XYZ file of C-alpha atoms in Angstrom:
507
model
C -21.092 -123.065 -77.325
C -22.668 -124.112 -80.857
C -25.178 -126.853 -80.676
C -25.316 -129.772 -83.135
C -28.581 -130.958 -84.483
C -28.768 -133.564 -81.853
C -27.722 -131.530 -78.771
C -30.214 -128.725 -80.080
C -32.838 -131.353 -80.264
C -32.279 -132.288 -76.675
C -31.829 -128.617 -75.582
C -35.422 -127.990 -77.178
C -36.907 -131.093 -75.391
C -35.534 -129.902 -71.899
C -36.894 -126.506 -72.373
C -40.295 -128.012 -73.505
C -39.924 -129.893 -70.428
C -39.131 -127.096 -68.329
C -41.995 -124.604 -69.712
C -44.518 -127.648 -69.437
C -43.622 -128.157 -65.659
C -43.517 -124.516 -64.946
C -47.339 -124.141 -66.942
C -48.244 -127.210 -64.673
C -47.491 -124.874 -61.374
C -49.926 -122.070 -62.772
C -53.241 -122.191 -61.513
C -56.249 -122.878 -63.770
C -57.760 -119.543 -64.815
C -61.110 -120.681 -64.802
C -61.008 -121.265 -60.970
C -58.332 -118.400 -60.560
C -61.092 -115.664 -61.943
C -63.486 -116.620 -59.567
C -61.646 -115.710 -56.383
C -60.386 -112.198 -55.820
C -56.608 -111.494 -55.641
C -54.657 -108.667 -53.931
C -53.354 -105.805 -54.399
C -56.646 -104.147 -54.311
C -57.486 -101.018 -56.356
C -57.711 -97.910 -54.025
C -61.010 -96.801 -55.168
C -64.328 -97.288 -53.259
C -64.941 -100.681 -55.179
C -61.384 -102.005 -53.977
C -61.112 -104.078 -57.171
C -58.694 -107.144 -57.165
C -55.685 -107.797 -59.302
C -56.745 -110.720 -61.529
C -53.649 -111.068 -63.939
C -51.998 -114.354 -63.640
C -48.238 -114.206 -62.529
C -45.893 -113.147 -65.569
C -44.488 -116.766 -65.788
C -48.060 -118.079 -66.260
C -49.361 -115.465 -68.885
C -49.759 -117.057 -72.333
C -48.085 -114.372 -74.428
C -46.176 -111.504 -73.238
C -45.793 -107.806 -75.173
C -43.798 -105.007 -73.987
C -46.147 -102.794 -76.069
C -49.299 -104.063 -74.108
C -47.720 -103.313 -70.966
C -46.830 -99.795 -71.920
C -50.436 -99.171 -72.410
C -51.551 -100.513 -69.146
C -48.973 -98.381 -67.582
C -50.108 -95.108 -69.379
C -53.930 -95.592 -68.582
C -52.861 -96.367 -65.043
C -51.317 -93.072 -64.367
C -53.964 -91.258 -66.687
C -57.369 -92.625 -65.805
C -59.160 -90.435 -62.980
C -60.736 -93.476 -61.439
C -58.362 -96.212 -59.667
C -61.453 -98.699 -59.934
C -61.704 -98.025 -64.106
C -57.955 -98.406 -63.875
C -57.906 -101.649 -62.328
C -60.671 -103.035 -64.647
C -58.453 -101.882 -67.653
C -55.338 -103.204 -66.084
C -57.341 -106.772 -65.702
C -59.228 -106.738 -69.106
C -57.092 -104.953 -71.707
C -54.147 -108.060 -71.611
C -56.614 -110.743 -70.694
C -56.665 -112.366 -74.289
C -52.631 -112.361 -74.256
C -52.784 -113.452 -70.681
C -55.033 -116.372 -70.700
C -55.814 -117.525 -74.053
C -52.976 -118.391 -76.307
C -53.251 -122.052 -76.131
C -50.750 -122.701 -78.834
C -48.583 -120.532 -80.830
C -45.730 -121.278 -83.281
C -44.205 -118.765 -85.459
C -42.171 -121.138 -87.632
C -45.777 -122.967 -88.589
C -47.418 -119.704 -88.701
C -50.341 -121.000 -86.537
C -52.136 -119.775 -83.191
C -54.759 -121.576 -81.286
C -56.677 -119.008 -79.340
C -59.421 -120.097 -77.072
C -62.518 -118.062 -75.828
C -61.700 -118.464 -72.070
C -63.349 -121.098 -70.127
C -64.221 -123.145 -73.177
C -61.483 -124.795 -74.967
C -62.116 -123.991 -78.439
C -61.548 -121.476 -81.040
C -64.384 -119.307 -82.162
C -63.861 -117.292 -85.260
C -66.272 -114.412 -83.967
C -64.695 -114.505 -80.516
C -61.127 -114.407 -81.662
C -61.527 -111.276 -83.813
C -63.158 -109.698 -81.042
C -60.345 -110.607 -78.588
C -57.699 -109.075 -80.608
C -59.901 -105.871 -81.807
C -58.305 -103.714 -79.207
C -54.701 -104.458 -80.050
C -55.164 -103.209 -83.633
C -53.666 -99.977 -83.114
C -50.526 -101.798 -81.558
C -49.936 -104.101 -84.698
C -47.802 -101.514 -86.427
C -45.372 -101.076 -83.638
C -45.198 -104.551 -82.090
C -43.881 -106.822 -84.641
C -44.309 -109.801 -82.258
C -47.875 -109.154 -81.750
C -48.593 -108.719 -85.059
C -47.020 -112.183 -86.214
C -49.075 -113.675 -83.453
C -52.193 -112.239 -85.303
C -50.863 -113.634 -88.520
C -50.431 -116.912 -87.104
C -54.247 -116.634 -85.927
C -55.031 -115.593 -89.590
C -53.724 -118.627 -91.195
C -55.307 -121.237 -88.775
C -58.703 -119.556 -89.139
C -58.181 -119.652 -92.846
C -57.602 -123.694 -92.645
C -60.678 -124.033 -90.764
C -63.012 -121.837 -92.892
C -61.475 -123.645 -96.170
C -62.528 -126.669 -95.052
C -65.617 -126.134 -92.998
C -67.123 -122.753 -93.951
C -70.463 -123.484 -92.006
C -68.612 -124.092 -88.502
C -67.802 -121.423 -86.162
C -65.730 -123.227 -83.398
C -62.664 -125.325 -83.940
C -60.256 -127.946 -82.197
C -56.595 -127.078 -81.855
C -54.314 -127.862 -84.934
C -53.052 -130.943 -85.082
C -49.566 -129.375 -85.263
C -50.070 -128.378 -81.427
C -50.216 -131.787 -80.167
C -53.136 -130.512 -77.868
C -55.779 -133.351 -77.469
C -59.407 -132.037 -78.940
C -61.893 -131.386 -76.603
C -65.237 -133.514 -76.424
C -67.951 -131.271 -76.777
C -71.007 -132.933 -75.245
C -73.090 -130.327 -76.794
C -71.940 -131.503 -80.381
C -72.155 -135.341 -79.330
C -75.138 -136.872 -81.437
C -75.680 -133.802 -83.548
C -75.839 -134.363 -87.264
C -74.715 -131.965 -89.515
C -74.924 -131.911 -93.341
C -72.492 -131.630 -94.961
C -70.790 -133.478 -92.423
C -67.847 -132.604 -90.317
C -64.863 -134.238 -88.257
C -65.205 -133.337 -84.597
C -61.570 -133.751 -84.325
C -61.246 -130.360 -86.192
C -64.467 -129.078 -85.411
C -65.792 -128.231 -81.700
C -69.343 -127.240 -82.951
C -70.730 -126.346 -86.469
C -73.292 -124.256 -85.917
C -73.727 -121.756 -88.910
C -73.582 -118.154 -88.107
C -72.790 -115.786 -91.018
C -71.225 -113.294 -88.429
C -68.419 -116.025 -87.536
C -67.049 -115.486 -91.361
C -67.697 -111.872 -90.660
C -65.003 -112.107 -87.659
C -62.299 -113.946 -90.053
C -62.681 -111.004 -92.510
C -62.661 -108.451 -89.572
C -59.448 -109.929 -88.247
C -57.918 -110.209 -91.677
C -58.496 -106.421 -92.878
C -57.747 -105.359 -89.044
C -54.188 -106.941 -89.773
C -53.781 -105.593 -93.151
C -54.714 -102.114 -92.427
C -52.388 -101.945 -89.458
C -49.052 -103.507 -90.887
C -49.789 -103.262 -94.902
C -48.362 -106.986 -94.977
C -50.246 -108.896 -97.452
C -48.177 -111.930 -96.771
C -51.329 -113.673 -94.901
C -53.238 -113.897 -98.433
C -51.648 -117.124 -98.940
C -53.237 -120.087 -100.532
C -55.040 -121.060 -96.808
C -56.539 -117.518 -96.852
C -57.687 -117.354 -100.676
C -59.460 -120.759 -100.297
C -61.008 -119.489 -97.265
C -62.595 -116.358 -99.207
C -63.548 -118.598 -101.989
C -65.639 -120.461 -99.432
C -67.115 -117.394 -97.865
C -68.571 -116.466 -101.181
C -70.000 -119.791 -101.722
C -71.606 -119.501 -98.543
C -73.187 -116.032 -99.404
C -74.207 -117.260 -102.708
C -76.168 -120.556 -101.209
C -77.683 -118.796 -98.016
C -79.003 -115.783 -100.017
C -81.435 -117.950 -102.033
C -84.921 -118.490 -101.031
C -86.345 -121.806 -99.732
C -88.221 -122.801 -102.910
C -87.250 -121.978 -106.269
C -89.954 -120.751 -108.669
C -91.492 -124.454 -109.286
C -91.221 -125.152 -105.524
C -88.480 -127.108 -105.554
C -86.638 -127.092 -102.197
C -83.441 -125.724 -101.571
C -80.925 -126.838 -99.005
C -77.213 -126.469 -98.734
C -76.674 -127.107 -95.190
C -78.782 -128.355 -91.993
C -78.017 -128.803 -88.321
C -80.500 -131.235 -86.210
C -79.355 -130.548 -83.197
C -80.435 -133.495 -80.649
C -77.924 -135.674 -78.605
C -77.916 -133.020 -75.603
C -76.865 -130.059 -77.748
C -77.373 -126.959 -76.096
C -79.906 -125.435 -78.326
C -82.828 -127.582 -80.097
C -83.067 -128.749 -83.657
C -83.210 -126.181 -86.437
C -86.842 -126.138 -87.715
C -87.830 -128.032 -90.486
C -85.279 -130.887 -90.348
C -82.551 -128.561 -89.642
C -82.826 -126.108 -92.717
C -84.648 -123.491 -90.690
C -87.714 -121.368 -91.064
C -88.589 -120.741 -94.740
C -87.234 -117.196 -96.239
C -87.536 -115.428 -99.762
C -84.862 -114.113 -102.032
C -84.235 -110.359 -100.789
C -80.429 -109.808 -101.125
C -79.799 -110.608 -97.416
C -77.943 -113.652 -96.238
C -79.600 -116.301 -94.285
C -78.186 -117.772 -91.041
C -79.399 -120.674 -88.679
C -77.752 -119.470 -85.649
C -77.192 -115.998 -83.892
C -73.904 -114.761 -82.684
C -75.109 -115.825 -79.136
C -74.976 -119.758 -80.656
C -78.785 -119.577 -80.269
C -81.603 -120.240 -82.844
C -82.666 -117.790 -85.272
C -86.601 -117.268 -85.347
C -86.260 -115.626 -88.963
C -83.219 -116.461 -91.449
C -82.103 -112.861 -92.243
C -80.478 -111.655 -89.230
C -80.112 -107.780 -89.650
C -76.921 -106.814 -87.800
C -75.133 -109.881 -88.855
C -75.859 -108.675 -92.560
C -74.855 -105.288 -91.682
C -71.813 -106.464 -90.694
C -71.134 -108.454 -93.691
C -71.867 -105.630 -95.794
C -69.283 -103.247 -94.298
C -66.503 -106.371 -93.884
C -67.158 -106.954 -97.610
C -66.506 -103.616 -98.193
C -63.219 -103.382 -96.286
C -62.370 -106.749 -97.913
C -62.397 -104.996 -101.209
C -60.533 -102.233 -99.880
C -57.651 -104.160 -98.875
C -57.297 -106.287 -101.928
C -57.433 -103.038 -103.986
C -54.582 -101.760 -102.138
C -52.767 -104.881 -102.184
C -53.113 -105.154 -105.774
C -54.482 -108.662 -105.085
C -57.790 -110.673 -106.458
C -59.340 -107.801 -108.556
C -62.352 -110.592 -109.251
C -63.173 -111.186 -105.644
C -62.803 -107.357 -104.875
C -65.298 -106.895 -107.212
C -67.794 -109.530 -106.081
C -67.146 -107.913 -102.570
C -68.237 -104.679 -103.503
C -71.422 -105.926 -105.521
C -72.476 -108.059 -102.535
C -71.837 -105.330 -100.313
C -73.999 -102.885 -101.957
C -76.695 -105.470 -102.409
C -76.972 -106.222 -99.005
C -76.876 -102.803 -97.870
C -79.908 -101.884 -100.190
C -81.727 -104.992 -98.939
C -81.371 -104.003 -95.141
C -83.032 -100.588 -95.750
C -85.545 -101.940 -98.078
C -86.711 -105.037 -96.058
C -85.796 -104.222 -92.282
C -86.787 -100.938 -91.634
C -90.448 -99.728 -90.713
C -90.745 -96.615 -89.044
C -87.369 -95.865 -88.733
C -87.286 -98.972 -86.476
C -84.832 -101.706 -87.538
C -86.086 -105.191 -87.392
C -83.491 -107.799 -85.483
C -84.705 -110.816 -88.003
C -87.009 -110.861 -91.282
C -87.624 -113.613 -93.743
C -88.522 -112.053 -96.558
C -92.086 -112.767 -96.434
C -93.329 -110.126 -94.294
C -92.800 -111.436 -91.240
C -90.210 -109.012 -88.744
C -89.055 -109.850 -85.166
C -88.330 -106.653 -83.276
C -85.772 -107.170 -80.431
C -82.290 -107.073 -79.834
C -79.450 -109.806 -78.254
C -76.615 -108.368 -76.487
C -73.721 -110.391 -78.371
C -72.261 -108.510 -81.254
C -73.152 -107.786 -84.207
C -76.417 -106.560 -82.490
C -78.482 -103.630 -83.557
C -77.216 -101.742 -80.787
C -73.625 -102.151 -82.069
C -74.588 -101.000 -85.678
C -72.487 -97.911 -85.147
C -69.697 -99.790 -83.855
C -69.833 -102.104 -86.906
C -69.180 -99.005 -89.112
C -72.766 -99.419 -90.820
C -73.676 -95.872 -90.152
C -73.133 -92.713 -87.828
C -74.631 -93.002 -84.363
C -76.407 -89.810 -85.266
C -78.474 -91.657 -87.835
C -82.123 -91.017 -86.861
C -83.075 -94.573 -87.833
C -80.303 -95.626 -85.142
C -81.696 -93.349 -82.472
C -85.207 -94.415 -82.942
C -84.224 -98.111 -82.959
C -81.905 -97.471 -79.853
C -84.594 -95.860 -77.615
C -86.762 -98.962 -78.283
C -83.964 -101.434 -77.450
C -83.272 -99.856 -74.446
C -86.929 -100.071 -73.326
C -89.348 -102.387 -72.141
C -90.344 -102.741 -75.920
C -87.397 -105.137 -76.403
C -88.280 -108.452 -75.251
C -84.708 -109.062 -74.173
C -84.107 -105.849 -72.109
C -84.636 -105.993 -68.225
C -83.770 -103.693 -65.483
C -83.355 -104.149 -61.618
C -82.268 -101.795 -58.589
C -78.483 -102.237 -59.328
C -78.149 -103.830 -62.936
C -80.087 -103.606 -66.070
C -79.567 -103.978 -70.051
C -80.005 -106.331 -72.713
C -79.782 -109.845 -72.739
C -80.950 -112.834 -74.895
C -82.265 -116.197 -74.681
C -78.833 -117.527 -74.363
C -79.041 -117.192 -70.546
C -82.540 -116.055 -69.537
C -84.475 -112.911 -69.741
C -83.525 -111.464 -66.455
C -79.805 -111.845 -66.944
C -78.877 -108.724 -69.126
C -75.367 -108.960 -70.255
C -72.515 -106.038 -69.682
C -71.816 -106.366 -73.212
C -74.836 -104.424 -74.141
C -73.731 -101.497 -72.190
C -70.252 -101.524 -73.940
C -72.285 -101.474 -77.265
C -74.346 -98.791 -76.120
C -71.312 -96.527 -75.214
C -69.697 -97.014 -78.430
C -73.194 -95.913 -79.886
C -73.545 -92.416 -78.129
C -72.043 -88.957 -77.522
C -74.213 -88.027 -74.799
C -71.626 -87.839 -71.757
C -74.434 -88.957 -69.129
C -75.494 -92.184 -71.285
C -71.891 -92.842 -71.252
C -70.900 -92.570 -67.807
C -74.308 -94.355 -66.379
C -73.286 -97.544 -68.648
C -69.655 -97.458 -67.647
C -70.450 -97.286 -63.973
C -73.176 -100.008 -64.220
C -70.825 -102.092 -65.562
C -67.796 -101.369 -63.030
C -70.321 -101.852 -60.094
C -71.541 -105.213 -61.457
C -68.493 -107.792 -61.627
C -69.260 -109.192 -58.010
C -66.147 -107.799 -56.857
C -63.933 -109.501 -59.351
C -62.704 -106.994 -61.551
C -63.543 -108.860 -64.950
C -66.444 -108.790 -67.209
C -68.901 -111.471 -66.964
C -71.051 -112.785 -69.576
C -74.554 -112.062 -67.701
C -75.771 -110.852 -64.569
C -78.838 -111.123 -62.822
C -81.363 -108.309 -62.125
C -82.263 -109.829 -58.895
C -78.811 -110.821 -57.450
C -75.804 -109.188 -57.584
C -73.875 -112.104 -57.017
C -75.208 -114.415 -59.572
C -73.600 -113.802 -63.006
C -72.261 -116.403 -65.660
C -68.749 -117.058 -66.972
C -66.022 -115.481 -64.780
C -63.697 -115.929 -67.744
C -64.967 -114.624 -70.872
C -62.101 -113.138 -72.881
C -64.156 -111.427 -75.605
C -66.213 -109.568 -72.869
C -62.971 -108.396 -71.481
C -61.251 -107.181 -74.634
C -64.471 -105.593 -75.510
C -64.527 -103.319 -72.518
C -60.833 -102.599 -72.963
C -61.587 -101.377 -76.327
C -64.273 -99.147 -75.185
C -62.101 -97.653 -72.531
C -59.496 -96.871 -75.319
C -62.224 -95.499 -77.457
C -63.359 -93.092 -74.708
C -59.703 -92.185 -73.800
C -59.428 -90.950 -77.694
C -62.974 -89.604 -78.217
C -64.056 -88.627 -74.594
C -60.930 -88.037 -72.740
C -62.531 -85.523 -70.522
C -64.791 -88.018 -69.187
C -62.275 -90.471 -67.824
C -58.864 -89.132 -68.122
C -57.240 -86.567 -65.701
C -56.397 -84.296 -68.421
C -58.501 -83.502 -71.431
C -55.983 -84.870 -73.950
C -56.726 -87.408 -76.174
C -54.792 -90.847 -75.657
C -54.109 -92.831 -78.486
C -52.219 -96.440 -77.901
C -49.203 -97.057 -80.378
C -48.861 -93.390 -80.941
């Protein structure tokens, strides 16, 4: 039957209503993720099956389902197989809040917070990178994510989390933590969910862009929106690399954030402008990847990630034959930032987490990526580098203020929760950062044994009470865990697979 325009419109409305009604019958995953569901895994942990019913999943990929099927048959431990089965599809199962292929727009939430974080989204999709070349539908979704984020970055490059695009028809959320916060330049809270400035948010956008291009060699995402976003990223780099005062002690400020009004973190120091800093070649930031205040402006791991992603940006632009002037800028800044990291943040082979260019340094680490522990994962250097080995040893000890250990759980946390709630994410980063089999297995099973029987990766876990955790639905952590399992299946198959044969999804 051929439908005329009016009949087609009616059909679309009926279909939309049907889908809406079907979705209305689906449980809220925030609640669903807090209760174990059958069937259980056959391992000693008897982990539950935590995927929504197929009709309640927000995006379906046959390629993703094949990877799950492959790993379920290949993994030695049925509990690890269940963890992978729950975590690998979690982003697609639960967080694609809006997607329009025709509009080239997708809105991806973080999990239990209905907003799109630039940083989270890049990490939520990282474990699907190898599938983009063999799954055109998944690749098209990622391209739509990039285009939506490009519009955000082009308009508000100092902001890290955003509301749904107006085309979606979704109602913007009211973020009580952002109400009453004064941001300069000002923002529209119908577009911006929260405007904390974190340089790693822009790195996340660059990461997603280069991952898509490297997998697909499709340069069509480099449209006007994307080019405008790249221009704004370089604007921020130039502005935030400057010292607090010029040579005549004129105060320099391009952005400030006052906090207040019930915001989760307090005002940025000095009327929202941050601690004073000198010019070093590094790029300053006001907040960390955890959304907490920076103590000093120059966050080492964020700058390391920026250096890496600027190199990656130059490579994809050169390969695509696009924006030669931007490619050159990216190469120059990448080199400048890397040199400054080695010259200003390392003392006795130990990286500082933060510095200010004036001699102050804060030696610690935070679980959120980018972190010092995750430097090899970021691609900054090899995991065998002496400075990494020395820094890693310090970070996984009492000498890191945010390392904590209990009888059943340990790891690195951060001030976002409290010092006695380490994050499973830190163990994932630790696994990416070592080839030591015992260290890998120790971290892997610390994670597996500490999901409170829910079979999902939480934000943080108390060292005093194994049933006390934060965020049952944290998509980034689930994706990061699944990405690590895939890395081990390729790099260390003998540790987790039934046969010592490397497994690479999409091949």
